[in-house]
Each structure stands twice: as C-alpha cells, then as structure tokens.
C-alpha cells in the first residue's frame, strides 16, 4: 500500500471540490505550493494527469474523475467512522459544515450554535449561507437547512421549526404616509420590496390567498433584494411593504416597529428542516446539533412569542 499516495488523496479531493488550488489550500490550511506538490505526487504515482489546468480554470481529467469518484466517498466514510469512534467515550468533536439559507440563521441556527458553544466546545460549526440549492454531498457539507418543500426525497429530514406564516409588513411611518392596503388589488399602488431568486434570476411573485384561493401577485417597488433580512431593514426604515417569514419579524410586530397588513391573505409554509443523505450514518457532531435544536424547540414551544 502506498502510504504517501493515501495521505495526499484528501488534497486531490479538495481541489476537485473547490475547483482550484488556491481555494483548496485555504480550506485545508495549506499553502498553494504544498497543494500543488501533493497533487503532482499523486499524478506521478498513478502515471496520469488528474487535472486539466488553464490560466482561468482547473477541471478534472477522465482519470481524475475516476479517482475522485472512488476516493471521496471512501474518505468521507472513514472520517465519519473515526468521529463515531471518538464519540463513544468522549464528547462530540470535529468540524460540522452546514449549508443553510440566510433566513434559517436567526430562526434555526444561531440559537443552536450558541448553546453548542458551551455544551460541545470541541465541535466547530461552519455556516455557509446560500440561497440556492446545492449538492451538499458533492460540496462536502454534513447537512443543509431549508424549507421542507425544497428538500429532495432521498434525504433524511428532521424538523427544526414549526410551520409558520409568510406575512406582509410595513413600518407605522410608511402606513402613515401611504395608507394601509385593505385588499390584494391595493398592492399595485404600494412600494413593494422585491426579492430576486438566486437560481433563476427572476423577481419572486408573492404567494397569497384570497377568498380561500391561492393567488400569485406580481409586485413592483423601488428596491429588489436577495436576502430577507435586508428587506426587513428596508421595512423598518419606512421604505415599503415587505413579504417575509413571520418569525423573523415577530419581535418587531410585538414592539410596534412593524405592522402586519392583509393578515387574511397570509399563507403558511411547512417550516425549516435539517437534511442529510439517507446513506450517511449520523456522526456524533451532527447528532449533537439535532439534539440541541430539538431541546431548544421543546423549550420555545412552551414560551409564547418564540420559535426555535
């Protein structure tokens, strides 16, 4: 068995996953020259180039694709098994990489990470905020957090929050200037903050209900964002109406900083879920996140005005 070859395989996989030597070096905490040396050593041992390099891109050759397809799942399985072994008599440890939507951070990530920092100091949670859906396995993430309706059926999904409404809110100052809409048709005369979808590039049309029927409303306004938290800031500043998940603005509504309009038209979303591949065994670090999240959820469900 070529021990040098085996020790450098994680470097090859990182270059393939990150699409470049510099990005892989940053992820691994190595210098770019050390990454290049490791890849070159593996190429010399197997007698074939693994990457096609240009000044602008790095891509896998056919041999590289075959090697990564074999090595990546094997390395991931070894890492997971080692973490489970370490967790038998000790505390969970290691790097937990999560790919989450921006809105999930205050609703389902920050409360959990805060508790885990005290309870599991040997676990580091890396939070990658991304509105688009990614291949969490191919990108090297342990799990993702998204709305239940967005999760593929081949994933294990664990609920992190109850279902919640999507509401339209504005500041009292805005309503004082522009008035309060009383029906959906009134939205055409209001400044509605738009939300651009990352994957398609289209501006999201608001899903609402009217007279018991689902309707889609195309809005327009003076600002378009890609992050709901930015939209909330614009609402608080008095810029216009925004369409957001109710838990994100619950405290602002209760404090009178924002006012819900057209409550009869609000729809309900299934809630946020943590998901990971069915074939993956649950590592102690992931189990620690789930247990903590569920504990917080049980506590919050008994505390009015809060959502885990």
XYZ file of C-alpha atoms in Angstrom:
308
model
C 0.000 0.000 0.000
C 1.382 3.423 -0.997
C 1.092 5.431 2.206
C 2.265 8.665 0.583
C -0.439 8.334 -2.042
C -3.171 7.778 0.549
C -2.112 10.760 2.652
C -2.420 13.079 -0.357
C -5.821 11.892 -1.594
C -7.751 14.376 0.618
C -5.843 17.179 -1.107
C -6.856 15.919 -4.554
C -10.487 15.670 -3.462
C -10.395 19.199 -2.026
C -9.014 20.641 -5.287
C -11.767 18.858 -7.225
C -14.485 20.038 -4.843
C -13.301 23.648 -4.692
C -12.415 23.880 -8.378
C -8.958 25.334 -7.798
C -5.663 25.024 -5.944
C -5.871 28.323 -4.052
C -9.379 27.637 -2.738
C -8.391 24.109 -1.710
C -5.309 25.460 0.049
C -7.432 27.941 2.004
C -9.859 25.193 3.047
C -7.090 22.819 4.118
C -4.914 25.422 5.806
C -2.032 24.683 3.426
C -0.005 26.816 1.068
C -0.918 26.655 -2.649
C 2.545 25.291 -3.399
C 2.051 22.447 -0.897
C -1.305 21.601 -2.509
C 0.281 21.623 -5.955
C 3.089 19.374 -4.722
C 0.619 16.865 -3.244
C -1.385 16.685 -6.466
C 1.768 16.328 -8.540
C 2.962 13.462 -6.313
C -0.316 11.563 -6.804
C -0.181 12.172 -10.557
C 3.371 10.801 -10.663
C 2.431 7.702 -8.679
C -0.524 6.801 -10.892
C 1.172 7.960 -14.104
C -1.659 10.183 -15.356
C -2.684 13.837 -15.020
C -5.657 14.368 -12.721
C -6.446 17.983 -13.607
C -6.531 19.983 -16.817
C -5.121 23.386 -15.887
C -5.521 26.674 -17.709
C -4.909 30.236 -16.577
C -8.625 30.558 -15.816
C -9.840 27.159 -14.674
C -8.997 23.776 -13.193
C -11.031 20.747 -14.248
C -10.777 17.014 -13.711
C -9.426 14.751 -16.419
C -11.069 11.376 -17.042
C -8.531 9.752 -14.735
C -9.147 12.452 -12.141
C -12.889 11.885 -12.266
C -12.429 8.167 -11.732
C -10.063 8.695 -8.802
C -12.240 11.282 -7.059
C -15.376 9.173 -7.568
C -13.650 6.358 -5.684
C -11.695 8.326 -3.098
C -14.259 10.929 -1.997
C -16.935 8.603 -0.559
C -14.246 6.389 0.996
C -12.578 9.333 2.730
C -15.930 10.650 3.911
C -16.849 7.244 5.322
C -13.511 6.962 7.153
C -13.916 10.443 8.647
C -17.449 9.684 9.851
C -16.406 6.376 11.383
C -13.461 7.971 13.162
C -15.750 10.642 14.630
C -18.166 7.981 15.875
C -15.286 6.066 17.476
C -14.037 9.224 19.201
C -17.570 9.908 20.398
C -18.014 6.523 22.101
C -16.208 7.559 25.277
C -15.726 11.253 24.718
C -17.613 14.323 23.645
C -18.603 15.064 20.017
C -15.830 16.809 18.135
C -14.794 17.963 14.685
C -15.992 20.366 12.002
C -19.735 20.388 11.247
C -20.315 22.045 7.862
C -23.858 23.313 7.243
C -25.276 24.832 4.068
C -28.239 26.998 5.056
C -30.484 29.705 3.692
C -29.914 33.182 5.122
C -33.310 33.266 6.830
C -32.566 29.996 8.622
C -29.667 31.550 10.533
C -31.647 33.600 13.092
C -34.527 31.125 13.153
C -32.794 27.760 13.440
C -29.007 28.115 13.572
C -27.915 30.925 15.905
C -29.862 29.638 18.954
C -28.403 26.146 18.475
C -24.807 27.236 17.889
C -24.976 29.486 20.949
C -25.878 26.550 23.205
C -23.448 24.179 21.478
C -20.546 26.577 22.081
C -20.927 25.913 25.795
C -22.055 22.315 25.659
C -19.783 20.943 22.913
C -16.632 23.095 22.790
C -14.829 20.519 20.627
C -17.346 20.953 17.772
C -16.833 23.791 15.306
C -19.924 24.679 13.268
C -19.146 26.182 9.863
C -22.190 28.004 8.460
C -22.289 28.572 4.712
C -25.213 30.869 3.878
C -26.531 30.298 0.377
C -29.997 30.881 -1.045
C -29.537 28.457 -3.944
C -29.836 24.701 -3.546
C -26.530 22.836 -3.751
C -25.399 19.227 -3.724
C -24.450 19.055 -0.056
C -22.648 15.731 -0.523
C -20.665 16.855 -3.554
C -19.781 20.167 -1.902
C -18.563 18.479 1.279
C -21.310 19.590 3.681
C -22.561 17.438 6.521
C -26.133 18.738 6.267
C -28.321 21.526 4.935
C -31.224 23.572 6.287
C -34.084 24.600 4.007
C -37.876 24.802 3.858
C -39.456 21.360 3.909
C -40.854 21.724 0.400
C -37.347 22.285 -1.027
C -35.762 19.052 0.233
C -35.175 16.109 -2.124
C -36.973 12.878 -1.274
C -33.723 10.892 -0.998
C -32.721 12.883 2.088
C -33.460 12.342 5.763
C -35.265 15.473 7.003
C -35.609 16.479 10.651
C -37.917 19.327 11.641
C -36.244 22.333 13.273
C -39.182 24.762 13.464
C -42.978 24.562 13.481
C -44.851 25.670 10.362
C -45.095 29.448 10.095
C -46.879 32.108 8.078
C -45.435 34.376 5.420
C -46.683 37.883 6.148
C -46.673 41.370 4.651
C -45.391 44.076 6.974
C -44.534 47.762 6.908
C -43.493 50.409 9.394
C -46.073 52.698 11.034
C -44.327 55.612 9.302
C -44.861 54.063 5.867
C -48.522 53.309 6.588
C -48.962 56.852 7.846
C -47.687 58.195 4.518
C -49.194 55.695 2.068
C -52.138 54.174 3.898
C -52.926 50.553 4.727
C -53.907 48.197 1.879
C -57.247 46.516 2.525
C -57.264 44.056 -0.397
C -54.705 42.469 -2.692
C -55.532 44.827 -5.553
C -54.287 47.707 -3.380
C -50.734 46.351 -3.520
C -50.391 47.754 -7.052
C -50.375 51.269 -5.575
C -47.727 50.487 -2.943
C -43.940 50.353 -2.871
C -43.311 46.614 -2.501
C -39.749 45.482 -1.858
C -38.930 42.754 -4.374
C -36.969 39.558 -3.845
C -34.762 38.207 -6.638
C -34.418 34.431 -6.853
C -30.760 33.417 -6.949
C -31.162 30.366 -9.178
C -33.485 31.736 -11.861
C -32.761 35.451 -11.579
C -36.485 36.215 -11.639
C -38.181 38.527 -9.159
C -40.327 36.428 -6.826
C -44.080 36.869 -7.110
C -45.848 36.883 -3.755
C -47.844 33.753 -2.919
C -51.013 34.791 -1.070
C -54.614 33.723 -0.572
C -57.848 35.498 -1.451
C -61.351 34.218 -0.781
C -59.945 30.819 0.096
C -57.963 30.503 -3.140
C -54.204 30.606 -3.705
C -53.138 33.566 -5.822
C -49.816 34.888 -7.111
C -49.287 38.640 -7.030
C -46.679 40.413 -9.140
C -45.408 43.454 -7.277
C -43.147 46.392 -8.033
C -41.160 48.841 -5.989
C -38.005 50.891 -5.622
C -35.765 48.105 -4.283
C -35.030 44.448 -5.035
C -33.008 42.271 -2.616
C -31.683 38.719 -2.403
C -31.840 38.492 1.384
C -34.990 38.736 3.510
C -33.024 40.283 6.372
C -32.149 43.215 4.104
C -35.820 43.545 3.194
C -36.700 43.756 6.888
C -34.190 46.574 7.356
C -35.860 48.440 4.479
C -39.268 47.909 6.060
C -38.031 49.238 9.394
C -36.647 52.297 7.620
C -40.106 53.045 6.209
C -39.200 52.296 2.585
C -42.086 49.999 1.732
C -44.008 46.760 2.203
C -42.074 43.500 2.549
C -43.085 39.847 2.314
C -41.273 37.768 4.963
C -41.448 34.782 7.272
C -43.426 35.809 10.357
C -40.896 34.547 12.965
C -38.294 36.949 11.560
C -40.470 39.978 12.319
C -42.446 38.716 15.308
C -40.493 40.775 17.833
C -40.772 43.884 15.636
C -44.534 43.435 15.329
C -44.948 42.917 19.075
C -42.848 46.017 19.767
C -44.824 48.120 17.287
C -41.859 48.719 14.976
C -43.678 46.917 12.159
C -47.362 46.380 11.382
C -48.822 43.384 9.568
C -51.140 44.208 6.672
C -53.590 41.935 4.825
C -53.350 39.205 7.509
C -56.246 37.343 5.902
C -54.071 36.755 2.819
C -51.085 35.148 4.586
C -50.045 31.643 3.525
C -48.380 29.006 5.711
C -45.004 27.384 5.000
C -44.108 23.905 6.308
C -41.182 25.139 8.419
C -37.422 24.654 8.344
C -35.798 21.227 8.277
C -32.264 19.934 8.633
C -31.496 17.334 5.968
C -28.679 14.917 5.101
C -28.252 11.800 2.908
C -30.039 8.617 3.920
C -26.902 6.580 3.300
C -24.869 8.649 5.741
C -24.506 7.399 9.286
C -25.209 10.152 11.780
C -21.919 11.432 13.182
C -21.839 12.497 16.862
C -21.302 16.149 15.881
C -24.484 16.089 13.756
C -26.386 14.227 16.463
C -25.292 16.925 18.932
C -26.711 19.654 16.666
C -30.015 17.804 16.248
C -30.405 17.050 19.960
C -29.672 20.664 20.865
C -32.073 22.011 18.231
C -34.881 19.742 19.373
C -34.316 20.643 23.010
C -34.495 24.350 22.154
C -37.615 23.684 20.101
C -39.371 21.988 23.009
C -38.480 24.869 25.331
C -39.530 27.540 22.832
C -42.853 25.857 22.136
C -43.731 26.442 25.786
C -42.657 30.107 25.601
C -45.187 32.336 23.770
C -43.773 34.553 21.049
C -40.723 32.466 20.252
C -39.941 29.939 17.522
C -36.959 27.601 17.561
